[in-house]
CSV table of C-alpha atoms and ligand atoms in Angstrom, one decimal:
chain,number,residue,atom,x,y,z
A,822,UNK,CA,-15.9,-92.5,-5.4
A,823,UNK,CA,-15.2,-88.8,-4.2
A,824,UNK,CA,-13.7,-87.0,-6.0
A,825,UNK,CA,-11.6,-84.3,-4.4
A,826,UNK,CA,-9.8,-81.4,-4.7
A,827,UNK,CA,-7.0,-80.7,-2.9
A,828,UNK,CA,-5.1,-77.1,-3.4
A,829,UNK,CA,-1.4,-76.5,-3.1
A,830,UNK,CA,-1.3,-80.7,-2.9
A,831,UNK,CA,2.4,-80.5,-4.1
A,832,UNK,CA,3.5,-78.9,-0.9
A,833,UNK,CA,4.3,-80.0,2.1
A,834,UNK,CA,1.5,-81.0,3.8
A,835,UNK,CA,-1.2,-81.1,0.5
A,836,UNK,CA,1.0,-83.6,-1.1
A,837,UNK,CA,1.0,-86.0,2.3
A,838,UNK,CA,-2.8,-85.3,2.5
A,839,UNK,CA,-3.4,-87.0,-1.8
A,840,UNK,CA,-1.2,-89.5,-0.7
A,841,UNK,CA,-3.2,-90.5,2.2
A,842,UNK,CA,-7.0,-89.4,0.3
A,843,UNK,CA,-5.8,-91.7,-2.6
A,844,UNK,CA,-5.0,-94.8,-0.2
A,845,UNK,CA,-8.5,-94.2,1.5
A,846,UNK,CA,-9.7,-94.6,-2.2
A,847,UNK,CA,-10.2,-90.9,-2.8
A,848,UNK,CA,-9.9,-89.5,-6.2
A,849,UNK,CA,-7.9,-86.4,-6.0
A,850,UNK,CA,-7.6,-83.7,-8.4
A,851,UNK,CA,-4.7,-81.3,-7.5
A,852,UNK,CA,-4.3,-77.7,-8.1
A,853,UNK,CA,-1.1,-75.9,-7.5
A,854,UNK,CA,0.7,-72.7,-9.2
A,855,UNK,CA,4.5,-74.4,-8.2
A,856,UNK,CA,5.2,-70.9,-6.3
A,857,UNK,CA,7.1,-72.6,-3.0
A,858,UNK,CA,7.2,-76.3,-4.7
A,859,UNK,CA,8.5,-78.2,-8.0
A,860,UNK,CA,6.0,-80.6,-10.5
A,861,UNK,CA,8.6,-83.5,-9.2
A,862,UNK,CA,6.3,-84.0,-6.2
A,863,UNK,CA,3.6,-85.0,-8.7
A,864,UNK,CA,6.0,-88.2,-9.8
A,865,UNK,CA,6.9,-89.2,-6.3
A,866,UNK,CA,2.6,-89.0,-5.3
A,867,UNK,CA,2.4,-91.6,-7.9
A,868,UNK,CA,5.3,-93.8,-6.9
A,869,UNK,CA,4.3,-93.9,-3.3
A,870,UNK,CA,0.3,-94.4,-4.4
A,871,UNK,CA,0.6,-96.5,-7.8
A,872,UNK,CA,-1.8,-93.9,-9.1
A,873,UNK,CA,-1.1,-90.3,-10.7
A,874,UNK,CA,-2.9,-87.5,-9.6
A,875,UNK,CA,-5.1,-85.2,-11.3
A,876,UNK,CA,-2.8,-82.3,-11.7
A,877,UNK,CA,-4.0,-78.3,-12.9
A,878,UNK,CA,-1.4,-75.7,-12.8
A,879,UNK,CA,-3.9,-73.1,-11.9
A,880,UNK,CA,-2.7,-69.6,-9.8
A,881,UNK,CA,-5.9,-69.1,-7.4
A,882,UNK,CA,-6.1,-65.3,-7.9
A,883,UNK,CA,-7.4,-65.8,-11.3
A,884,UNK,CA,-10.7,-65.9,-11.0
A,885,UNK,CA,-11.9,-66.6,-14.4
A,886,UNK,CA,-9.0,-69.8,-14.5
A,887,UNK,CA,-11.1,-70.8,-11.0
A,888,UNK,CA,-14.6,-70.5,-12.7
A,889,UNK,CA,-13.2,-72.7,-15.9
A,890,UNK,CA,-11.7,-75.2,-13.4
A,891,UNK,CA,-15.2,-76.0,-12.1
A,892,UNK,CA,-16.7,-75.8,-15.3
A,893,UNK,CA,-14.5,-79.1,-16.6
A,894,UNK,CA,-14.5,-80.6,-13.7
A,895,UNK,CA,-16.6,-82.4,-11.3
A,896,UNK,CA,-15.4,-82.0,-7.6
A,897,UNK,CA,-17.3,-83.3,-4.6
A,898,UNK,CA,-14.9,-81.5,-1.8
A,899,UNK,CA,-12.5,-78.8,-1.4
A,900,UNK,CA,-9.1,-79.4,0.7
A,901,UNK,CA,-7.4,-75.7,0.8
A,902,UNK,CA,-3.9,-75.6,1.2
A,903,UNK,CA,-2.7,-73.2,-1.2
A,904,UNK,CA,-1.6,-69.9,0.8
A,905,UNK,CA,1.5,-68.0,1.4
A,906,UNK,CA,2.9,-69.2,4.8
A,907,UNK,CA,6.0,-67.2,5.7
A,908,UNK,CA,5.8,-65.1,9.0
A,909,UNK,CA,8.5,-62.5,8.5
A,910,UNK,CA,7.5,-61.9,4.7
A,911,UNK,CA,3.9,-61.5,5.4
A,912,UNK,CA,4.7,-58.5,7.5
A,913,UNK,CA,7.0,-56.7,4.3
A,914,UNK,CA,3.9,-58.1,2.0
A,915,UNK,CA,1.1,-57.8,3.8
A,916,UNK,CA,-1.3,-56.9,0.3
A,917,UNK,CA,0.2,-59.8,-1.0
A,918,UNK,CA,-0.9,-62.2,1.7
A,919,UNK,CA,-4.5,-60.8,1.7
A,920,UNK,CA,-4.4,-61.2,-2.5
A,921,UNK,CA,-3.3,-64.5,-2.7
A,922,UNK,CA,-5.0,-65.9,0.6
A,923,UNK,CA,-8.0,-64.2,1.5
A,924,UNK,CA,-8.6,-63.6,-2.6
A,925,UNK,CA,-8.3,-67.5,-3.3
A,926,UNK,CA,-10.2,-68.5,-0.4
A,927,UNK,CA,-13.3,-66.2,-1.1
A,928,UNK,CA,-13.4,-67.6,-5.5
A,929,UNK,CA,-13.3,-71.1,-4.1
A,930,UNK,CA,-16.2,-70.3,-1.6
A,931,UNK,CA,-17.9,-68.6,-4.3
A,932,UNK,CA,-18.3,-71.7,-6.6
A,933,UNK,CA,-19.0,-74.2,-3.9
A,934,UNK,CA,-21.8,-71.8,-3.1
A,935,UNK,CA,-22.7,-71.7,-6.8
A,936,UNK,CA,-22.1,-75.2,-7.6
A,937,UNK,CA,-23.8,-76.4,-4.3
A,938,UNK,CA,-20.5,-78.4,-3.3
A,939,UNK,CA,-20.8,-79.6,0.3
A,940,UNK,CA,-17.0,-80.2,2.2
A,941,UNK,CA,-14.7,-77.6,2.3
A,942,UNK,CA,-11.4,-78.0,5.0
A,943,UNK,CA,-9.7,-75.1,5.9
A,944,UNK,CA,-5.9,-74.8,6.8
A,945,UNK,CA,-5.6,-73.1,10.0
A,946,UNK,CA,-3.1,-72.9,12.5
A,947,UNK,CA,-2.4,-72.3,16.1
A,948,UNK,CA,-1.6,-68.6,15.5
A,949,UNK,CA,-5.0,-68.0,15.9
A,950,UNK,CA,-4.9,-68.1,20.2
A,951,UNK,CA,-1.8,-66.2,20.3
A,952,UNK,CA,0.5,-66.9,23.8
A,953,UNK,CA,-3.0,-68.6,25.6
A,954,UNK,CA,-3.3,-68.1,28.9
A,955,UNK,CA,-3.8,-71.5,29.9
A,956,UNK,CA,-1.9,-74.4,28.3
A,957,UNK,CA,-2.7,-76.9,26.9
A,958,UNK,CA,-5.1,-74.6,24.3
A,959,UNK,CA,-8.5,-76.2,24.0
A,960,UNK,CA,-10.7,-75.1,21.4
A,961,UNK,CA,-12.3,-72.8,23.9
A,962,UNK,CA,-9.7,-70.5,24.3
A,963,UNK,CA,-10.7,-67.0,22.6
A,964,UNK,CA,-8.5,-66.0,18.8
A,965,UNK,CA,-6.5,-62.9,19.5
A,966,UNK,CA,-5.5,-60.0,18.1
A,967,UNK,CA,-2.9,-61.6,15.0
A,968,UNK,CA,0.6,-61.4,15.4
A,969,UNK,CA,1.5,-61.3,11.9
A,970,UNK,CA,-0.3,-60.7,8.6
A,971,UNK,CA,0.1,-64.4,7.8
A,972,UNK,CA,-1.8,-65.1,11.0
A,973,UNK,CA,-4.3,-62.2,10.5
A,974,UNK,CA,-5.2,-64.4,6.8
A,975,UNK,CA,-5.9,-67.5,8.8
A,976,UNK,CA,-8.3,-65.8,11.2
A,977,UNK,CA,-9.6,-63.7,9.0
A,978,UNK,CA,-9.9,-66.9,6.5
A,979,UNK,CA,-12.0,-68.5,9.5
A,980,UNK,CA,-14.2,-65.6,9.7
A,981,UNK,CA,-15.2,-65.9,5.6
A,982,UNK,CA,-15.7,-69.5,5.8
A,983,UNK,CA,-17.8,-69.3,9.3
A,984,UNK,CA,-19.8,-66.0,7.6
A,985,UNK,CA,-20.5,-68.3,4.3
A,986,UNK,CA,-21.0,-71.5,5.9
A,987,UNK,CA,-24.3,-69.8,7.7
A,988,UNK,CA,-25.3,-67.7,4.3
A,989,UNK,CA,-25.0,-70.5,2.1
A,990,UNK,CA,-26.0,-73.4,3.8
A,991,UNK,CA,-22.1,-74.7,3.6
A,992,UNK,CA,-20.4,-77.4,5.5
A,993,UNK,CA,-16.9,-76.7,6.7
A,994,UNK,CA,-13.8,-77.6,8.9
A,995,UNK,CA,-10.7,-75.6,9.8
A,996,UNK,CA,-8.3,-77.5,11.0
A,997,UNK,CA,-5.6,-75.4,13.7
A,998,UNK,CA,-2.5,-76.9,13.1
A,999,UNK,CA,0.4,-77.0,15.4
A,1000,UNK,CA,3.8,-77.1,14.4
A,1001,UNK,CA,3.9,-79.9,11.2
A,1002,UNK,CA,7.5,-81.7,11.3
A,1003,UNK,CA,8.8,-84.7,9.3
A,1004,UNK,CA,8.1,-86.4,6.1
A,1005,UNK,CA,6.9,-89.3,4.7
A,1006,UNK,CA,8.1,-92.7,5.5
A,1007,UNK,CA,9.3,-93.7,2.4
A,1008,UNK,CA,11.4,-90.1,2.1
A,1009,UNK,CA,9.9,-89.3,-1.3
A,1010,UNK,CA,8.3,-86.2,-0.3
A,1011,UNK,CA,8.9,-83.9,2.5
A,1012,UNK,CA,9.4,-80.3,3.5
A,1013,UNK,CA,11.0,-78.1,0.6
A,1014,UNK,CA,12.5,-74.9,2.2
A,1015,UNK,CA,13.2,-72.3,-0.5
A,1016,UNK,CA,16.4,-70.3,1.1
A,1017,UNK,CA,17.3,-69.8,4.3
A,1018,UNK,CA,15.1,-72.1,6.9
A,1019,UNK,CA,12.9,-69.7,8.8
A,1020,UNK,CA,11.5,-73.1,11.0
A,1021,UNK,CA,13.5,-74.9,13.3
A,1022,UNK,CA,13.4,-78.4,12.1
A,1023,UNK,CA,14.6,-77.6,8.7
A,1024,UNK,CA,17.1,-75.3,10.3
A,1025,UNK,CA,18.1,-78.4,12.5
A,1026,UNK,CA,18.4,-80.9,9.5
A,1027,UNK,CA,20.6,-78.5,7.3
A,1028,UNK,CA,22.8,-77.6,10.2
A,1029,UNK,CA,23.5,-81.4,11.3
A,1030,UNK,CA,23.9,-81.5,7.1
A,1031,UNK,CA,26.9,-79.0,7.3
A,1032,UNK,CA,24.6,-76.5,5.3
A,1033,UNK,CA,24.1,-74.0,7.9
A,1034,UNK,CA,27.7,-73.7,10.4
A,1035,UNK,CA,25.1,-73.2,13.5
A,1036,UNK,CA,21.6,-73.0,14.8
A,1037,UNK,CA,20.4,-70.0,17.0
A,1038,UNK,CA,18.1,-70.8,19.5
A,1039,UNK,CA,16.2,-68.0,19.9
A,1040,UNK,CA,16.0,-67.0,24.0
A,1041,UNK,CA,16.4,-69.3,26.9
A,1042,UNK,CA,15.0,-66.9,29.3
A,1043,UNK,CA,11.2,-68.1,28.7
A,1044,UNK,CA,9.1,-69.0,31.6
A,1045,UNK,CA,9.4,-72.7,30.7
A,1046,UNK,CA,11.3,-75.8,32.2
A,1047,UNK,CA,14.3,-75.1,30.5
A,1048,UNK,CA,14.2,-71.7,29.6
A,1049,UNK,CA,13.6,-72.3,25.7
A,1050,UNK,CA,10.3,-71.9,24.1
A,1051,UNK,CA,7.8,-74.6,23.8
A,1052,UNK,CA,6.1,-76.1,21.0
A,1053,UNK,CA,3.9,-78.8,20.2
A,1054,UNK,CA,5.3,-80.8,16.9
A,1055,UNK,CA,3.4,-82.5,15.1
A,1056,UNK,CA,4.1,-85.5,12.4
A,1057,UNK,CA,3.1,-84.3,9.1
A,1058,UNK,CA,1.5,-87.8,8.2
A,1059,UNK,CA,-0.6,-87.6,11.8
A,1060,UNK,CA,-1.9,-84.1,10.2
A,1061,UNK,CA,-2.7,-85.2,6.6
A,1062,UNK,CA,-4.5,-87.9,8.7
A,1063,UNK,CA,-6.6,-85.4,10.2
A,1064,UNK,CA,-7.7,-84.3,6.8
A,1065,UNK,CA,-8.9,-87.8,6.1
A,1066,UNK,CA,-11.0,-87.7,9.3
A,1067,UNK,CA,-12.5,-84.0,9.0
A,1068,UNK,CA,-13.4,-85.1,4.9
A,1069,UNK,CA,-15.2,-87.8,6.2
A,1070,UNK,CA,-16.8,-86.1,9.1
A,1071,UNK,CA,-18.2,-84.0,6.5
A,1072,UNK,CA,-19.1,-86.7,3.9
A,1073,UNK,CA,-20.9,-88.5,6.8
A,1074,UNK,CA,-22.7,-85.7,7.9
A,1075,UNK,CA,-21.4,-86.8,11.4
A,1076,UNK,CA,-20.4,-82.1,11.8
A,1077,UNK,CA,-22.5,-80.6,14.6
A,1078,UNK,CA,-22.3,-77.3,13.3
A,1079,UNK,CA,-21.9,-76.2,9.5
A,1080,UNK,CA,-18.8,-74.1,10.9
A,1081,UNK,CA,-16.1,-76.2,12.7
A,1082,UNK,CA,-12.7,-75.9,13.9
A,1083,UNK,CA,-10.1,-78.5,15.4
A,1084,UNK,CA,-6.7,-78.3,17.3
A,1085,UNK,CA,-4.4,-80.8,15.4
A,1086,UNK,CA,-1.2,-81.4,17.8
A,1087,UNK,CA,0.1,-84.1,19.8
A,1088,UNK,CA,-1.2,-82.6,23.2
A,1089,UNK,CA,2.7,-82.9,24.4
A,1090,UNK,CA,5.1,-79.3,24.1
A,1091,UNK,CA,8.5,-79.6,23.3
A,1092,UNK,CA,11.2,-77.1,24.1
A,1093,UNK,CA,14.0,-75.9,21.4
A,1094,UNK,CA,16.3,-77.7,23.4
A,1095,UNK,CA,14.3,-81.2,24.0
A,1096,UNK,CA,14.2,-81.2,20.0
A,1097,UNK,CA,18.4,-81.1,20.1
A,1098,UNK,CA,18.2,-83.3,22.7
A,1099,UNK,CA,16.3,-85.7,20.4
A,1100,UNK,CA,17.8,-85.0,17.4
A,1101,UNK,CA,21.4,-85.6,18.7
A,1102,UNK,CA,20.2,-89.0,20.3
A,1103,UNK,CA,19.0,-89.9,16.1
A,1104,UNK,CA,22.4,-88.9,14.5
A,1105,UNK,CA,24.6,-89.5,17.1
A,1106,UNK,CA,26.3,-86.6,16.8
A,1107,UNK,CA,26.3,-83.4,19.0
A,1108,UNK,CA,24.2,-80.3,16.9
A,1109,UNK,CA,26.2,-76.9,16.2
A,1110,UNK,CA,24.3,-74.6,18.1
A,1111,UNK,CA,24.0,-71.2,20.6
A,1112,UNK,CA,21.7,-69.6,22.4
A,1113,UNK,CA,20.9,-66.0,21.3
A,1114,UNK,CA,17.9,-63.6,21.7
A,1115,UNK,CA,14.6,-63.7,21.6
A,1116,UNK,CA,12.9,-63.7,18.2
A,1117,UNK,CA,10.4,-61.0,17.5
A,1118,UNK,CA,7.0,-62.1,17.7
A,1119,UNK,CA,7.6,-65.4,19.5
A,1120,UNK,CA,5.7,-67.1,22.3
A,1121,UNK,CA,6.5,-68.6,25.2
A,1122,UNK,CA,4.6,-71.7,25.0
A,1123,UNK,CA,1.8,-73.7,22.9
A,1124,UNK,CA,0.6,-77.0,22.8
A,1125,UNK,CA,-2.9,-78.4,21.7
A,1126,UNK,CA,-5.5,-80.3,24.0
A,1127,UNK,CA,-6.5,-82.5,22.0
A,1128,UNK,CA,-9.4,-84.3,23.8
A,1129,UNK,CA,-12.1,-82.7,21.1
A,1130,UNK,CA,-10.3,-83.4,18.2
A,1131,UNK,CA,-9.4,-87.0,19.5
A,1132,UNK,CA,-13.3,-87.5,20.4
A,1133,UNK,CA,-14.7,-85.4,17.4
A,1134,UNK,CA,-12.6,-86.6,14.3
A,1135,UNK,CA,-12.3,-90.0,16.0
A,1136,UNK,CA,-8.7,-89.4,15.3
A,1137,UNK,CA,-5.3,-89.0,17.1
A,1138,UNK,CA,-1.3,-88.9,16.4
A,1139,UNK,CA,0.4,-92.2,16.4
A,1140,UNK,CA,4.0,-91.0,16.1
A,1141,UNK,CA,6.2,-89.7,18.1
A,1142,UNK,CA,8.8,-86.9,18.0
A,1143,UNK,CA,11.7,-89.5,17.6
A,1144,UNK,CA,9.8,-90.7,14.5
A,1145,UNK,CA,9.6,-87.1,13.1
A,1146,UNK,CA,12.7,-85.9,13.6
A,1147,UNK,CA,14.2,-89.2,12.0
A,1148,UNK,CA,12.0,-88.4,9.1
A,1149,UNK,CA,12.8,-85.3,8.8
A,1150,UNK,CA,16.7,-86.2,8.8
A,1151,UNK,CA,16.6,-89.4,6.5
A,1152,UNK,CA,14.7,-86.5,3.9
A,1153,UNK,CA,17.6,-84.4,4.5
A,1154,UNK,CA,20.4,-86.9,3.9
A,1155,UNK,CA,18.5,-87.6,0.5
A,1156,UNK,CA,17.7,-83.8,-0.8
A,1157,UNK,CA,21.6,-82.8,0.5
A,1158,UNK,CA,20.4,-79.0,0.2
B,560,UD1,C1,5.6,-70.5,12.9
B,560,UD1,C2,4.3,-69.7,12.8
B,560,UD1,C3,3.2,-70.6,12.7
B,560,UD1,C4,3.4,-71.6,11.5
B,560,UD1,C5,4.6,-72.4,11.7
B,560,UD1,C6,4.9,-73.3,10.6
B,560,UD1,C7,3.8,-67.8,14.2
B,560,UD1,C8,3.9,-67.1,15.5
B,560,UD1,N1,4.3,-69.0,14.1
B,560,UD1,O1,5.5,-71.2,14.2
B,560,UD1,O2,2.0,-69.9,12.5
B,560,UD1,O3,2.3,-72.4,11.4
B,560,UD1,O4,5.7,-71.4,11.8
B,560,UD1,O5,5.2,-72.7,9.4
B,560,UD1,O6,3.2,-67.2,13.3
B,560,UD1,N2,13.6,-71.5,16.6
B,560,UD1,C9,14.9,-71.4,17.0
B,560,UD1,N3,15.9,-71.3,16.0
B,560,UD1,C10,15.5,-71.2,14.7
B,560,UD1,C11,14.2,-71.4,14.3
B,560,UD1,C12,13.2,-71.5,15.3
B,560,UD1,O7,15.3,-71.4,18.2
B,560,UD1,O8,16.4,-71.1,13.8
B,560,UD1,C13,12.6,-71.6,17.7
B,560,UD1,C14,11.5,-70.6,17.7
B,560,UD1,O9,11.9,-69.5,18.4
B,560,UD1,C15,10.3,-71.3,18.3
B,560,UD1,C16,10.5,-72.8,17.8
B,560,UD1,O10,11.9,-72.9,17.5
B,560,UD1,O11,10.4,-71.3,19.7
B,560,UD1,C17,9.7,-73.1,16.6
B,560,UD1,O12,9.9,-72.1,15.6
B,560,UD1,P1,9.2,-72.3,14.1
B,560,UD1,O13,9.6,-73.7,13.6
B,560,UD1,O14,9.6,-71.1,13.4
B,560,UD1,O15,7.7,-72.3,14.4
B,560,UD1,P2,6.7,-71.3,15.1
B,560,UD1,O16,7.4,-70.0,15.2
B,560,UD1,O17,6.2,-71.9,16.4
């Protein structure tokens, strides 16, 4: 059995990735410093699974804590989720970002290379391609310049990996993710927003919840259908999926290059206002909301072609964006804030 370890697997998409790496008989060792999630997650992995993970409170800057990890611990594979992930405060902390992200990332690389572990997958994300000047966005369209600091640490984060991969002798996969929605079907875990939603599903949820009075929808002057900008949502339990199918890529040595990335979307873009739309036809209710301005740094449009992926990982989404957004509302109902 494989044993794996899975950083930041008490957030949101880590802790739907052990659930789904246990169930494929994966042993998963988790680590996580708690900075943007709560040790409950741990209890609620083991009621959904039957079987309690692994579980190291470990903050990824410390080297020497990194080192000693590996030392007492046997690990066949590397899922890296642990990263700062907020747009707007990567831009007021950018030396943070690069610390925590780009430090983490290069310890971790540093004792697979030392330990001669083999499968390392990399969270990426769709920031990387910028507004793409064709849609959907295949894996062929060309990274541009980052938006953001946070988006600067996932391409730069692809560059270490791609740089090491051909040094050492590595075997890696980033995975591009769209925009991850939902939560898991039995409504124990899901997404924990700290504050003030920055994302619009969560902003959706609390608003329909009476938290927030309204939701601003950020422009409807955008080249698109409808005027609203366009996204390509994905079901969280689709992506941690797509984990399951890189790992094993890896693990079967099926990887054409020791340095590869996936899209992981749906391959359909949804506007701001077809998520409403779909929200309002869940609860029943109409949504609070107004259209305001545009919000700074935002594209018009993105949505994944996913005919590589699909093909590649031998994988694709099975659930729609009715099935998300119910998710993601049952999990509000249950967490009330
Ligand atoms: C952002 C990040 C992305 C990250 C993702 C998930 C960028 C450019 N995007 O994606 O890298 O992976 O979050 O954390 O770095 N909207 C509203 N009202 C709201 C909130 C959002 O209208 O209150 C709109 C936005 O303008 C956008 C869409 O909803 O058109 C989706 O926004 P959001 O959920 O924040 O995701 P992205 O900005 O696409």
């Amino acid at each position: 059995m494989k044993r794996i370890l899975v950083t930041g697997g008490l957030g949101f998409i880590g802790s739907h990735t052990v659930v789904e790496l246990q169930n494929e008989g994966f042993e998963v060792v988790i680590i996580d410093n708690l900075s943007n999630t709560s040790i409950g997650v741990l209890d609620k992995i083991t009621e959904i699974t039957g079987k309690k993970p692994t579980f190291y409170q470990i903050d990824l800057r410390k080297k020497e804590e990194v080192k000693n990890f590996f030392d007492t611990n046997k690990i066949d594979g590397i899922i890296h989720f642990a990263a700062f992930k907020a747009v707007g405060e990567s831009m007021q902390k950018p030396l943070d970002y690069y610390e925590n992200n780009i430090g983490s990332l290069v310890y971790l690389l540093e004792e697979m290379r030392d330990r001669k572990l083999d499968y390392f997958i990399f969270s990426s994300s769709c920031t990387v391609y910028g507004q793409a000047d064709e849609l959907p966005i295949t894996e062929k369209a060309p990274v541009k310049k980052a938006e953001s600091v946070y988006g600067n640490t996932k391409q730069i984060g692809e560059e270490i990996i791609k740089d090491a991969c051909k040094a050492y002798n590595l075997n890696s996969i980033a995975l591009r993710y769209f925009n991850p929605i939902g939560a898991h079907p039995s409504i124990k875990i899901g997404e924990l927003p700290i504050g003030i939603p920055q994302n619009l599903i969560p902003y959706v949820t609390q608003t329909a919840a009476g938290i927030r009075k309204e939701l601003s929808v950020f422009g409807d002057d955008y080249d698109t259908e409808d005027g609203t900008a366009v996204r390509d949502y994905i079901h969280v339990l689709d992506l941690a999926k797509a984990h399951i199918a890189a790992l094993k890529r890896l693990i079967n040595k099926t990887n054409k290059e020791n340095f590869e990335f996936f899209n992981v979307g749906t391959g359909k873009g949804s506007s701001v206002l077809d998520v409403i739309k779909t929200f309002e036809k869940i609860t029943g209710e109409p949504l609070n909301y107004k259209i305001v301005g545009r919000r700074e740094g935002d594209i018009t449009a993105a949505y994944a072609d996913t005919t590589i992926a699909n093909k590649e990982l031998n994988w694709k989404t099975e659930k729609t964006l009715e099935e998300a957004l119910e998710a993601a509302w049952k999990w509000q109902q249950q967490n009330k804030s």
